[in-house]
PDB file of C-alpha atoms and ligand atoms in Angstrom:
ATOM      1  CA  UNK A   1       0.025  -0.065  -0.015  1.00 94.00           C
ATOM      2  CA  UNK A   2       1.302   3.576  -0.769  1.00 97.00           C
ATOM      3  CA  UNK A   3      -0.296   6.866   0.367  1.00 98.00           C
ATOM      4  CA  UNK A   4      -1.060   9.318  -1.973  1.00 98.00           C
ATOM      5  CA  UNK A   5      -2.369  12.895  -0.862  1.00 98.00           C
ATOM      6  CA  UNK A   6      -3.470  16.299  -2.045  1.00 98.00           C
ATOM      7  CA  UNK A   7      -5.506  19.196  -0.820  1.00 98.00           C
ATOM      8  CA  UNK A   8      -8.403  17.610  -2.661  1.00 98.00           C
ATOM      9  CA  UNK A   9      -9.270  15.803  -6.095  1.00 98.00           C
ATOM     10  CA  UNK A  10      -6.140  17.154  -7.772  1.00 98.00           C
ATOM     11  CA  UNK A  11      -3.827  14.394  -6.737  1.00 98.00           C
ATOM     12  CA  UNK A  12      -6.137  11.929  -8.570  1.00 98.00           C
ATOM     13  CA  UNK A  13      -4.409  13.032 -11.864  1.00 98.00           C
ATOM     14  CA  UNK A  14      -1.163  11.538 -10.320  1.00 98.00           C
ATOM     15  CA  UNK A  15      -3.165   8.363  -9.146  1.00 97.00           C
ATOM     16  CA  UNK A  16      -4.113   7.968 -12.924  1.00 97.00           C
ATOM     17  CA  UNK A  17      -0.629   7.901 -13.990  1.00 98.00           C
ATOM     18  CA  UNK A  18       0.365   5.590 -11.174  1.00 97.00           C
ATOM     19  CA  UNK A  19      -2.411   3.202 -11.981  1.00 95.00           C
ATOM     20  CA  UNK A  20      -1.149   3.245 -15.709  1.00 96.00           C
ATOM     21  CA  UNK A  21       2.296   2.068 -14.885  1.00 95.00           C
ATOM     22  CA  UNK A  22       1.598   0.073 -11.654  1.00 94.00           C
ATOM     23  CA  UNK A  23      -1.776  -1.303 -12.135  1.00 93.00           C
ATOM     24  CA  UNK A  24      -1.765  -3.788  -9.090  1.00 93.00           C
ATOM     25  CA  UNK A  25      -0.337  -1.246  -6.810  1.00 95.00           C
ATOM     26  CA  UNK A  26      -2.661  -0.738  -3.683  1.00 95.00           C
ATOM     27  CA  UNK A  27      -3.145   3.065  -3.003  1.00 97.00           C
ATOM     28  CA  UNK A  28      -4.618   4.789  -0.244  1.00 98.00           C
ATOM     29  CA  UNK A  29      -5.649   8.337  -1.168  1.00 98.00           C
ATOM     30  CA  UNK A  30      -6.335  11.140   1.074  1.00 98.00           C
ATOM     31  CA  UNK A  31      -7.894  14.473  -0.203  1.00 98.00           C
ATOM     32  CA  UNK A  32      -7.862  17.277   2.457  1.00 97.00           C
ATOM     33  CA  UNK A  33     -10.862  18.945   1.022  1.00 97.00           C
ATOM     34  CA  UNK A  34     -11.918  20.343   4.371  1.00 96.00           C
ATOM     35  CA  UNK A  35      -8.890  22.597   4.431  1.00 96.00           C
ATOM     36  CA  UNK A  36      -8.582  23.044   0.718  1.00 97.00           C
ATOM     37  CA  UNK A  37      -7.346  25.178  -1.127  1.00 98.00           C
ATOM     38  CA  UNK A  38      -3.719  24.909   0.041  1.00 98.00           C
ATOM     39  CA  UNK A  39      -2.175  27.268  -2.333  1.00 98.00           C
ATOM     40  CA  UNK A  40      -2.734  30.444   0.005  1.00 97.00           C
ATOM     41  CA  UNK A  41      -1.376  28.864   3.174  1.00 98.00           C
ATOM     42  CA  UNK A  42       1.935  29.488   4.644  1.00 98.00           C
ATOM     43  CA  UNK A  43       4.672  26.898   5.026  1.00 98.00           C
ATOM     44  CA  UNK A  44       4.169  26.273   8.779  1.00 98.00           C
ATOM     45  CA  UNK A  45       0.476  25.390   8.320  1.00 98.00           C
ATOM     46  CA  UNK A  46       1.519  23.142   5.184  1.00 98.00           C
ATOM     47  CA  UNK A  47       3.881  21.244   7.026  1.00 98.00           C
ATOM     48  CA  UNK A  48       1.567  20.674   9.932  1.00 97.00           C
ATOM     49  CA  UNK A  49      -1.242  19.400   7.518  1.00 97.00           C
ATOM     50  CA  UNK A  50       1.305  16.978   5.571  1.00 98.00           C
ATOM     51  CA  UNK A  51       2.640  15.845   9.101  1.00 98.00           C
ATOM     52  CA  UNK A  52      -0.941  14.704  10.117  1.00 97.00           C
ATOM     53  CA  UNK A  53      -1.700  13.117   6.839  1.00 98.00           C
ATOM     54  CA  UNK A  54       1.648  11.185   6.635  1.00 98.00           C
ATOM     55  CA  UNK A  55       0.868  10.105  10.212  1.00 97.00           C
ATOM     56  CA  UNK A  56      -2.520   8.670   9.055  1.00 97.00           C
ATOM     57  CA  UNK A  57      -0.897   6.801   6.500  1.00 97.00           C
ATOM     58  CA  UNK A  58       1.946   5.346   8.496  1.00 97.00           C
ATOM     59  CA  UNK A  59      -0.876   4.194  10.985  1.00 96.00           C
ATOM     60  CA  UNK A  60      -2.449   2.495   7.878  1.00 96.00           C
ATOM     61  CA  UNK A  61       0.931   0.786   7.371  1.00 96.00           C
ATOM     62  CA  UNK A  62       1.844   2.459   4.041  1.00 97.00           C
ATOM     63  CA  UNK A  63       5.501   1.589   2.674  1.00 95.00           C
ATOM     64  CA  UNK A  64       5.713   4.904   0.737  1.00 97.00           C
ATOM     65  CA  UNK A  65       4.088   8.200   0.305  1.00 98.00           C
ATOM     66  CA  UNK A  66       3.543  10.247  -2.883  1.00 98.00           C
ATOM     67  CA  UNK A  67       2.826  13.906  -2.227  1.00 98.00           C
ATOM     68  CA  UNK A  68       0.547  14.532  -5.049  1.00 98.00           C
ATOM     69  CA  UNK A  69       0.469  18.224  -4.325  1.00 98.00           C
ATOM     70  CA  UNK A  70       2.819  20.786  -5.960  1.00 98.00           C
ATOM     71  CA  UNK A  71       2.199  22.908  -3.035  1.00 98.00           C
ATOM     72  CA  UNK A  72       3.136  20.565  -0.286  1.00 98.00           C
ATOM     73  CA  UNK A  73       6.173  19.404  -2.510  1.00 98.00           C
ATOM     74  CA  UNK A  74       7.556  22.856  -2.805  1.00 98.00           C
ATOM     75  CA  UNK A  75       6.978  23.848   0.811  1.00 98.00           C
ATOM     76  CA  UNK A  76       7.177  20.843   3.006  1.00 98.00           C
ATOM     77  CA  UNK A  77       8.905  18.020   1.372  1.00 98.00           C
ATOM     78  CA  UNK A  78      12.382  18.635   2.880  1.00 98.00           C
ATOM     79  CA  UNK A  79      11.039  19.041   6.390  1.00 98.00           C
ATOM     80  CA  UNK A  80       8.707  15.884   6.278  1.00 98.00           C
ATOM     81  CA  UNK A  81      11.487  13.762   4.825  1.00 98.00           C
ATOM     82  CA  UNK A  82      13.524  14.531   7.606  1.00 98.00           C
ATOM     83  CA  UNK A  83      10.698  13.762  10.191  1.00 98.00           C
ATOM     84  CA  UNK A  84       9.599  10.643   8.609  1.00 98.00           C
ATOM     85  CA  UNK A  85      13.172   9.278   8.061  1.00 96.00           C
ATOM     86  CA  UNK A  86      13.189   6.015   6.370  1.00 95.00           C
ATOM     87  CA  UNK A  87       9.896   6.506   4.695  1.00 97.00           C
ATOM     88  CA  UNK A  88      10.261   6.987   0.976  1.00 97.00           C
ATOM     89  CA  UNK A  89       8.474  10.101   0.015  1.00 98.00           C
ATOM     90  CA  UNK A  90       7.927  11.284  -3.586  1.00 98.00           C
ATOM     91  CA  UNK A  91       7.281  14.949  -4.443  1.00 98.00           C
ATOM     92  CA  UNK A  92       6.064  16.528  -7.595  1.00 98.00           C
ATOM     93  CA  UNK A  93       8.418  19.321  -8.340  1.00 98.00           C
ATOM     94  CA  UNK A  94      11.562  17.344  -8.784  1.00 98.00           C
ATOM     95  CA  UNK A  95       9.861  14.915 -11.266  1.00 98.00           C
ATOM     96  CA  UNK A  96       8.610  18.289 -13.017  1.00 98.00           C
ATOM     97  CA  UNK A  97      12.177  19.516 -13.388  1.00 98.00           C
ATOM     98  CA  UNK A  98      13.150  16.039 -14.947  1.00 98.00           C
ATOM     99  CA  UNK A  99      10.432  16.044 -17.123  1.00 98.00           C
ATOM    100  CA  UNK A 100      11.321  19.535 -18.435  1.00 98.00           C
ATOM    101  CA  UNK A 101      14.964  18.611 -18.884  1.00 98.00           C
ATOM    102  CA  UNK A 102      13.947  15.771 -20.911  1.00 98.00           C
ATOM    103  CA  UNK A 103      11.744  17.855 -23.301  1.00 98.00           C
ATOM    104  CA  UNK A 104      14.651  20.511 -23.590  1.00 98.00           C
ATOM    105  CA  UNK A 105      16.925  17.846 -24.632  1.00 98.00           C
ATOM    106  CA  UNK A 106      14.867  17.245 -27.646  1.00 97.00           C
ATOM    107  CA  UNK A 107      13.224  20.653 -28.372  1.00 96.00           C
ATOM    108  CA  UNK A 108      14.046  24.287 -28.067  1.00 97.00           C
ATOM    109  CA  UNK A 109      11.700  25.225 -25.387  1.00 97.00           C
ATOM    110  CA  UNK A 110      10.558  28.599 -24.009  1.00 98.00           C
ATOM    111  CA  UNK A 111       8.391  27.116 -21.035  1.00 98.00           C
ATOM    112  CA  UNK A 112       6.168  28.838 -18.450  1.00 98.00           C
ATOM    113  CA  UNK A 113       5.526  26.971 -15.018  1.00 98.00           C
ATOM    114  CA  UNK A 114       2.118  27.621 -13.566  1.00 98.00           C
ATOM    115  CA  UNK A 115       0.999  26.720  -9.911  1.00 98.00           C
ATOM    116  CA  UNK A 116      -0.546  28.004  -6.724  1.00 98.00           C
ATOM    117  CA  UNK A 117       0.558  31.060  -5.075  1.00 98.00           C
ATOM    118  CA  UNK A 118       2.644  29.102  -2.469  1.00 98.00           C
ATOM    119  CA  UNK A 119       4.347  27.047  -4.865  1.00 98.00           C
ATOM    120  CA  UNK A 120       5.458  30.271  -7.237  1.00 98.00           C
ATOM    121  CA  UNK A 121       6.438  32.031  -3.868  1.00 98.00           C
ATOM    122  CA  UNK A 122       8.649  29.153  -2.708  1.00 98.00           C
ATOM    123  CA  UNK A 123      10.603  29.595  -6.218  1.00 98.00           C
ATOM    124  CA  UNK A 124      11.644  26.016  -5.992  1.00 98.00           C
ATOM    125  CA  UNK A 125      10.905  24.761  -9.369  1.00 98.00           C
ATOM    126  CA  UNK A 126      12.723  27.954 -10.781  1.00 98.00           C
ATOM    127  CA  UNK A 127      15.840  27.222  -8.447  1.00 98.00           C
ATOM    128  CA  UNK A 128      16.129  23.639  -9.387  1.00 98.00           C
ATOM    129  CA  UNK A 129      15.626  24.073 -12.987  1.00 98.00           C
ATOM    130  CA  UNK A 130      18.199  26.944 -13.234  1.00 98.00           C
ATOM    131  CA  UNK A 131      20.628  24.256 -11.530  1.00 98.00           C
ATOM    132  CA  UNK A 132      20.216  22.003 -14.589  1.00 98.00           C
ATOM    133  CA  UNK A 133      19.448  24.513 -17.314  1.00 98.00           C
ATOM    134  CA  UNK A 134      21.108  27.877 -16.459  1.00 97.00           C
ATOM    135  CA  UNK A 135      20.371  29.535 -19.764  1.00 96.00           C
ATOM    136  CA  UNK A 136      16.714  28.771 -20.043  1.00 97.00           C
ATOM    137  CA  UNK A 137      14.277  31.509 -20.003  1.00 97.00           C
ATOM    138  CA  UNK A 138      11.568  30.377 -17.513  1.00 98.00           C
ATOM    139  CA  UNK A 139       8.225  32.148 -17.091  1.00 98.00           C
ATOM    140  CA  UNK A 140       6.371  31.656 -13.898  1.00 98.00           C
ATOM    141  CA  UNK A 141       2.837  32.504 -13.131  1.00 98.00           C
ATOM    142  CA  UNK A 142       0.520  31.820 -10.071  1.00 98.00           C
ATOM    143  CA  UNK A 143      -3.029  30.803 -11.075  1.00 98.00           C
ATOM    144  CA  UNK A 144      -4.783  30.741  -7.552  1.00 98.00           C
ATOM    145  CA  UNK A 145      -8.164  30.200  -8.890  1.00 98.00           C
ATOM    146  CA  UNK A 146      -7.773  27.031 -10.935  1.00 98.00           C
ATOM    147  CA  UNK A 147      -7.751  24.727  -7.843  1.00 98.00           C
ATOM    148  CA  UNK A 148     -10.876  26.063  -6.195  1.00 98.00           C
ATOM    149  CA  UNK A 149     -12.658  26.060  -9.563  1.00 98.00           C
ATOM    150  CA  UNK A 150     -11.748  22.279 -10.069  1.00 98.00           C
ATOM    151  CA  UNK A 151     -12.830  21.576  -6.257  1.00 97.00           C
ATOM    152  CA  UNK A 152     -16.116  23.277  -7.250  1.00 97.00           C
ATOM    153  CA  UNK A 153     -16.381  20.757 -10.376  1.00 96.00           C
ATOM    154  CA  UNK A 154     -16.163  23.510 -12.973  1.00 97.00           C
ATOM    155  CA  UNK A 155     -14.777  21.934 -16.357  1.00 92.00           C
ATOM    156  CA  UNK A 156     -12.731  23.069 -18.964  1.00 90.00           C
ATOM    157  CA  UNK A 157     -15.884  24.514 -20.878  1.00 89.00           C
ATOM    158  CA  UNK A 158     -17.012  26.410 -18.186  1.00 97.00           C
ATOM    159  CA  UNK A 159     -16.862  30.387 -18.807  1.00 97.00           C
ATOM    160  CA  UNK A 160     -15.326  31.004 -15.566  1.00 98.00           C
ATOM    161  CA  UNK A 161     -12.418  28.759 -16.247  1.00 98.00           C
ATOM    162  CA  UNK A 162     -11.883  30.210 -19.694  1.00 97.00           C
ATOM    163  CA  UNK A 163     -12.115  33.749 -18.291  1.00 98.00           C
ATOM    164  CA  UNK A 164      -9.472  32.842 -15.519  1.00 98.00           C
ATOM    165  CA  UNK A 165      -7.059  31.348 -18.067  1.00 98.00           C
ATOM    166  CA  UNK A 166      -7.417  34.213 -20.362  1.00 98.00           C
ATOM    167  CA  UNK A 167      -6.579  36.580 -17.481  1.00 98.00           C
ATOM    168  CA  UNK A 168      -3.742  34.520 -16.176  1.00 98.00           C
ATOM    169  CA  UNK A 169      -2.010  33.807 -19.420  1.00 98.00           C
ATOM    170  CA  UNK A 170      -3.022  35.513 -22.625  1.00 98.00           C
ATOM    171  CA  UNK A 171      -0.014  37.747 -22.554  1.00 98.00           C
ATOM    172  CA  UNK A 172       2.152  34.965 -22.816  1.00 98.00           C
ATOM    173  CA  UNK A 173       0.821  33.675 -26.264  1.00 97.00           C
ATOM    174  CA  UNK A 174       3.580  33.494 -28.752  1.00 95.00           C
ATOM    175  CA  UNK A 175       6.118  33.886 -26.078  1.00 97.00           C
ATOM    176  CA  UNK A 176       6.016  30.286 -24.732  1.00 98.00           C
ATOM    177  CA  UNK A 177       5.856  26.999 -26.365  1.00 98.00           C
ATOM    178  CA  UNK A 178       5.841  24.790 -23.314  1.00 98.00           C
ATOM    179  CA  UNK A 179       3.355  24.879 -20.219  1.00 98.00           C
ATOM    180  CA  UNK A 180       4.454  22.923 -16.973  1.00 98.00           C
ATOM    181  CA  UNK A 181       1.368  22.034 -15.000  1.00 98.00           C
ATOM    182  CA  UNK A 182       3.028  22.608 -11.486  1.00 98.00           C
ATOM    183  CA  UNK A 183      -0.355  22.018  -9.509  1.00 98.00           C
ATOM    184  CA  UNK A 184      -1.882  18.462  -9.845  1.00 98.00           C
ATOM    185  CA  UNK A 185      -5.506  20.028 -10.490  1.00 98.00           C
ATOM    186  CA  UNK A 186      -4.288  21.757 -13.543  1.00 98.00           C
ATOM    187  CA  UNK A 187      -4.294  18.513 -15.924  1.00 98.00           C
ATOM    188  CA  UNK A 188      -7.999  19.065 -15.514  1.00 97.00           C
ATOM    189  CA  UNK A 189      -7.723  22.266 -17.536  1.00 98.00           C
ATOM    190  CA  UNK A 190      -5.592  21.619 -20.390  1.00 98.00           C
ATOM    191  CA  UNK A 191      -8.351  22.325 -23.058  1.00 97.00           C
ATOM    192  CA  UNK A 192      -9.076  25.755 -21.591  1.00 97.00           C
ATOM    193  CA  UNK A 193      -5.200  26.510 -21.299  1.00 98.00           C
ATOM    194  CA  UNK A 194      -4.608  25.335 -24.799  1.00 97.00           C
ATOM    195  CA  UNK A 195      -7.295  27.483 -25.933  1.00 97.00           C
ATOM    196  CA  UNK A 196      -5.551  30.570 -24.608  1.00 98.00           C
ATOM    197  CA  UNK A 197      -1.945  29.625 -25.485  1.00 97.00           C
ATOM    198  CA  UNK A 198      -2.641  28.212 -28.902  1.00 95.00           C
ATOM    199  CA  UNK A 199       0.295  25.691 -29.918  1.00 93.00           C
ATOM    200  CA  UNK A 200       1.704  24.617 -26.774  1.00 97.00           C
ATOM    201  CA  UNK A 201       3.235  21.542 -25.433  1.00 98.00           C
ATOM    202  CA  UNK A 202       2.004  20.353 -21.854  1.00 98.00           C
ATOM    203  CA  UNK A 203       4.389  18.835 -19.369  1.00 98.00           C
ATOM    204  CA  UNK A 204       2.359  16.938 -16.771  1.00 98.00           C
ATOM    205  CA  UNK A 205       4.613  16.239 -13.819  1.00 98.00           C
ATOM    206  CA  UNK A 206       2.191  13.623 -12.625  1.00 98.00           C
ATOM    207  CA  UNK A 207       3.869  11.224 -15.447  1.00 98.00           C
ATOM    208  CA  UNK A 208       7.306  11.587 -13.974  1.00 98.00           C
ATOM    209  CA  UNK A 209       6.214  11.658 -10.535  1.00 98.00           C
ATOM    210  CA  UNK A 210       4.422   8.118 -11.121  1.00 98.00           C
ATOM    211  CA  UNK A 211       7.711   7.018 -12.789  1.00 97.00           C
ATOM    212  CA  UNK A 212       9.794   8.114  -9.667  1.00 97.00           C
ATOM    213  CA  UNK A 213       7.292   6.193  -7.478  1.00 97.00           C
ATOM    214  CA  UNK A 214       7.907   2.942  -9.693  1.00 96.00           C
ATOM    215  CA  UNK A 215      11.464   3.446  -9.415  1.00 95.00           C
ATOM    216  CA  UNK A 216      11.475   3.746  -5.615  1.00 90.00           C
ATOM    217  CA  UNK A 217       9.181   0.858  -5.145  1.00 88.00           C
ATOM    218  CA  UNK A 218      10.480  -1.538  -7.598  1.00 77.00           C
ATOM    219  CA  UNK A 219       8.330  -3.939  -9.537  1.00 57.00           C
ATOM    220  CA  UNK A 220       5.673  -5.728  -7.315  1.00 56.00           C
ATOM    221  CA  UNK A 221       5.105  -9.380  -7.624  1.00 52.00           C
ATOM    222  CA  UNK A 222       1.693 -10.042  -9.066  1.00 52.00           C
ATOM    223  CA  UNK A 223      -0.237 -12.934 -10.253  1.00 53.00           C
ATOM    224  CA  UNK A 224      -2.852 -12.731 -13.182  1.00 55.00           C
ATOM    225  CA  UNK A 225      -6.171 -11.223 -12.179  1.00 61.00           C
ATOM    226  CA  UNK A 226      -4.535  -9.209  -9.430  1.00 72.00           C
ATOM    227  CA  UNK A 227      -6.524  -6.255  -8.880  1.00 80.00           C
ATOM    228  CA  UNK A 228      -5.313  -3.004  -7.063  1.00 89.00           C
ATOM    229  CA  UNK A 229      -7.263  -1.989  -3.807  1.00 93.00           C
ATOM    230  CA  UNK A 230      -7.773   1.591  -3.890  1.00 95.00           C
ATOM    231  CA  UNK A 231      -9.188   3.246  -0.553  1.00 97.00           C
ATOM    232  CA  UNK A 232     -10.200   7.038  -0.833  1.00 97.00           C
ATOM    233  CA  UNK A 233     -10.495   9.132   2.429  1.00 98.00           C
ATOM    234  CA  UNK A 234     -11.321  12.857   2.616  1.00 98.00           C
ATOM    235  CA  UNK A 235     -11.435  15.401   5.536  1.00 97.00           C
ATOM    236  CA  UNK A 236     -14.460  16.906   3.793  1.00 95.00           C
ATOM    237  CA  UNK A 237     -17.779  15.685   2.547  1.00 95.00           C
ATOM    238  CA  UNK A 238     -17.555  12.008   1.122  1.00 96.00           C
ATOM    239  CA  UNK A 239     -20.566  12.358  -1.260  1.00 96.00           C
ATOM    240  CA  UNK A 240     -19.199  15.581  -3.184  1.00 94.00           C
ATOM    241  CA  UNK A 241     -15.520  14.070  -3.258  1.00 96.00           C
ATOM    242  CA  UNK A 242     -16.848  10.917  -4.587  1.00 96.00           C
ATOM    243  CA  UNK A 243     -19.000  12.329  -7.310  1.00 95.00           C
ATOM    244  CA  UNK A 244     -15.890  14.689  -8.406  1.00 96.00           C
ATOM    245  CA  UNK A 245     -13.376  11.602  -8.267  1.00 96.00           C
ATOM    246  CA  UNK A 246     -15.866   9.551 -10.364  1.00 96.00           C
ATOM    247  CA  UNK A 247     -15.812  12.144 -13.229  1.00 94.00           C
ATOM    248  CA  UNK A 248     -11.958  12.515 -12.958  1.00 95.00           C
ATOM    249  CA  UNK A 249     -11.411   8.942 -12.758  1.00 94.00           C
ATOM    250  CA  UNK A 250     -14.068   7.703 -14.988  1.00 93.00           C
ATOM    251  CA  UNK A 251     -15.336   5.112 -12.667  1.00 90.00           C
ATOM    252  CA  UNK A 252     -16.959   4.546  -9.306  1.00 87.00           C
ATOM    253  CA  UNK A 253     -15.302   4.775  -5.985  1.00 90.00           C
ATOM    254  CA  UNK A 254     -16.322   4.633  -2.529  1.00 92.00           C
ATOM    255  CA  UNK A 255     -15.239   7.602   0.043  1.00 96.00           C
ATOM    256  CA  UNK A 256     -14.795   7.431   3.603  1.00 95.00           C
ATOM    257  CA  UNK A 257     -14.436  10.493   5.709  1.00 94.00           C
ATOM    258  CA  UNK A 258     -11.433  10.947   8.014  1.00 92.00           C
ATOM    259  CA  UNK A 259     -11.869  13.948  10.348  1.00 81.00           C
ATOM    260  CA  UNK A 260      -9.185  13.271  12.960  1.00 75.00           C
ATOM    261  CA  UNK A 261      -7.025  15.878  12.004  1.00 74.00           C
ATOM    262  CA  UNK A 262      -4.865  17.681  14.576  1.00 64.00           C
ATOM    263  CA  UNK A 263      -4.366  14.399  16.576  1.00 44.00           C
ATOM    264  CA  UNK A 264      -2.527  12.470  13.899  1.00 40.00           C
ATOM    265  CA  UNK A 265      -3.901   9.070  14.849  1.00 35.00           C
ATOM    266  CA  UNK A 266      -6.523   7.264  12.551  1.00 34.00           C
ATOM    267  CA  UNK A 267      -9.969   6.447  13.272  1.00 33.00           C
TER     268      UNK A 267
HETATM  269  N1  LIG B   1      -3.285  20.252  -6.033  1.00 91.05           N
HETATM  270  C1  LIG B   1      -2.511  20.882  -5.337  1.00 91.05           C
HETATM  271  C2  LIG B   1      -1.138  21.449  -5.663  1.00 91.05           C
HETATM  272  O1  LIG B   1      -0.717  20.667  -6.754  1.00 91.05           O
HETATM  273  C3  LIG B   1      -3.175  22.026  -4.182  1.00 91.05           C
HETATM  274  C4  LIG B   1      -3.890  23.241  -4.996  1.00 91.05           C
HETATM  275  C5  LIG B   1      -4.635  23.960  -3.695  1.00 91.05           C
HETATM  276  O2  LIG B   1      -5.317  23.241  -2.886  1.00 91.05           O
HETATM  277  O3  LIG B   1      -4.371  25.058  -3.607  1.00 91.05           O
HETATM  278  O4  LIG B   1      -0.546  22.529  -5.642  1.00 91.05           O
END
């Protein structure tokens, strides 16, 4: 069992990629919807939320954790890795840097990195990319309304989404040719983003994150017909979470509520 978490349903875009390359991997997913969005919170609060969630996973006996949240990854990863020494923790920012470097090795890219305010403020992605590709011109942009819009169930075609995408990014049309989706909710809006930016290559760090998880975990022994068990938990309202999750995953899932936040113990 591996634990995967996000502020809400965005991390399901990472679950999708994990399931493509590790179809028999058991997963316990936690969406912290009662405390979403994460993107405007300070580092101390985000570390505390991450600590509680990872403690919950540990009580469930997970062997690794995927922080399927760019905001937690860019603010809390180092600290929580130290605190949970010995537990493999995989983030989304380092895989995002790797994926950008891989594309840059094939093409001349002019990238923009979009993410939550906390992720952009941390500057982590830009710093790590500059270490690998010192000459690259990187644009960065905070898009704070996208994650709450996704949590509200708004889709690509919703006028509010297209309006926000225009406002955030229209001035970059023609200046960039690659877009790094630095928040795990954003792959849900690629149509709207493509409409604004035109001919653009999307870098979805979820793909490289799933790959990093597979490398950490190694191949799991499986027999034919072996099926993964996926347990879904939310700190918010399970019915609403389940409805959104069904749309994103394209299949039914039952969701349990886990409200024991602050104590760090499981129900
Ligand atoms: N999906 C998250 C991320 O990758 C969190 C977005 C939010 O809650 O603001 O950053």
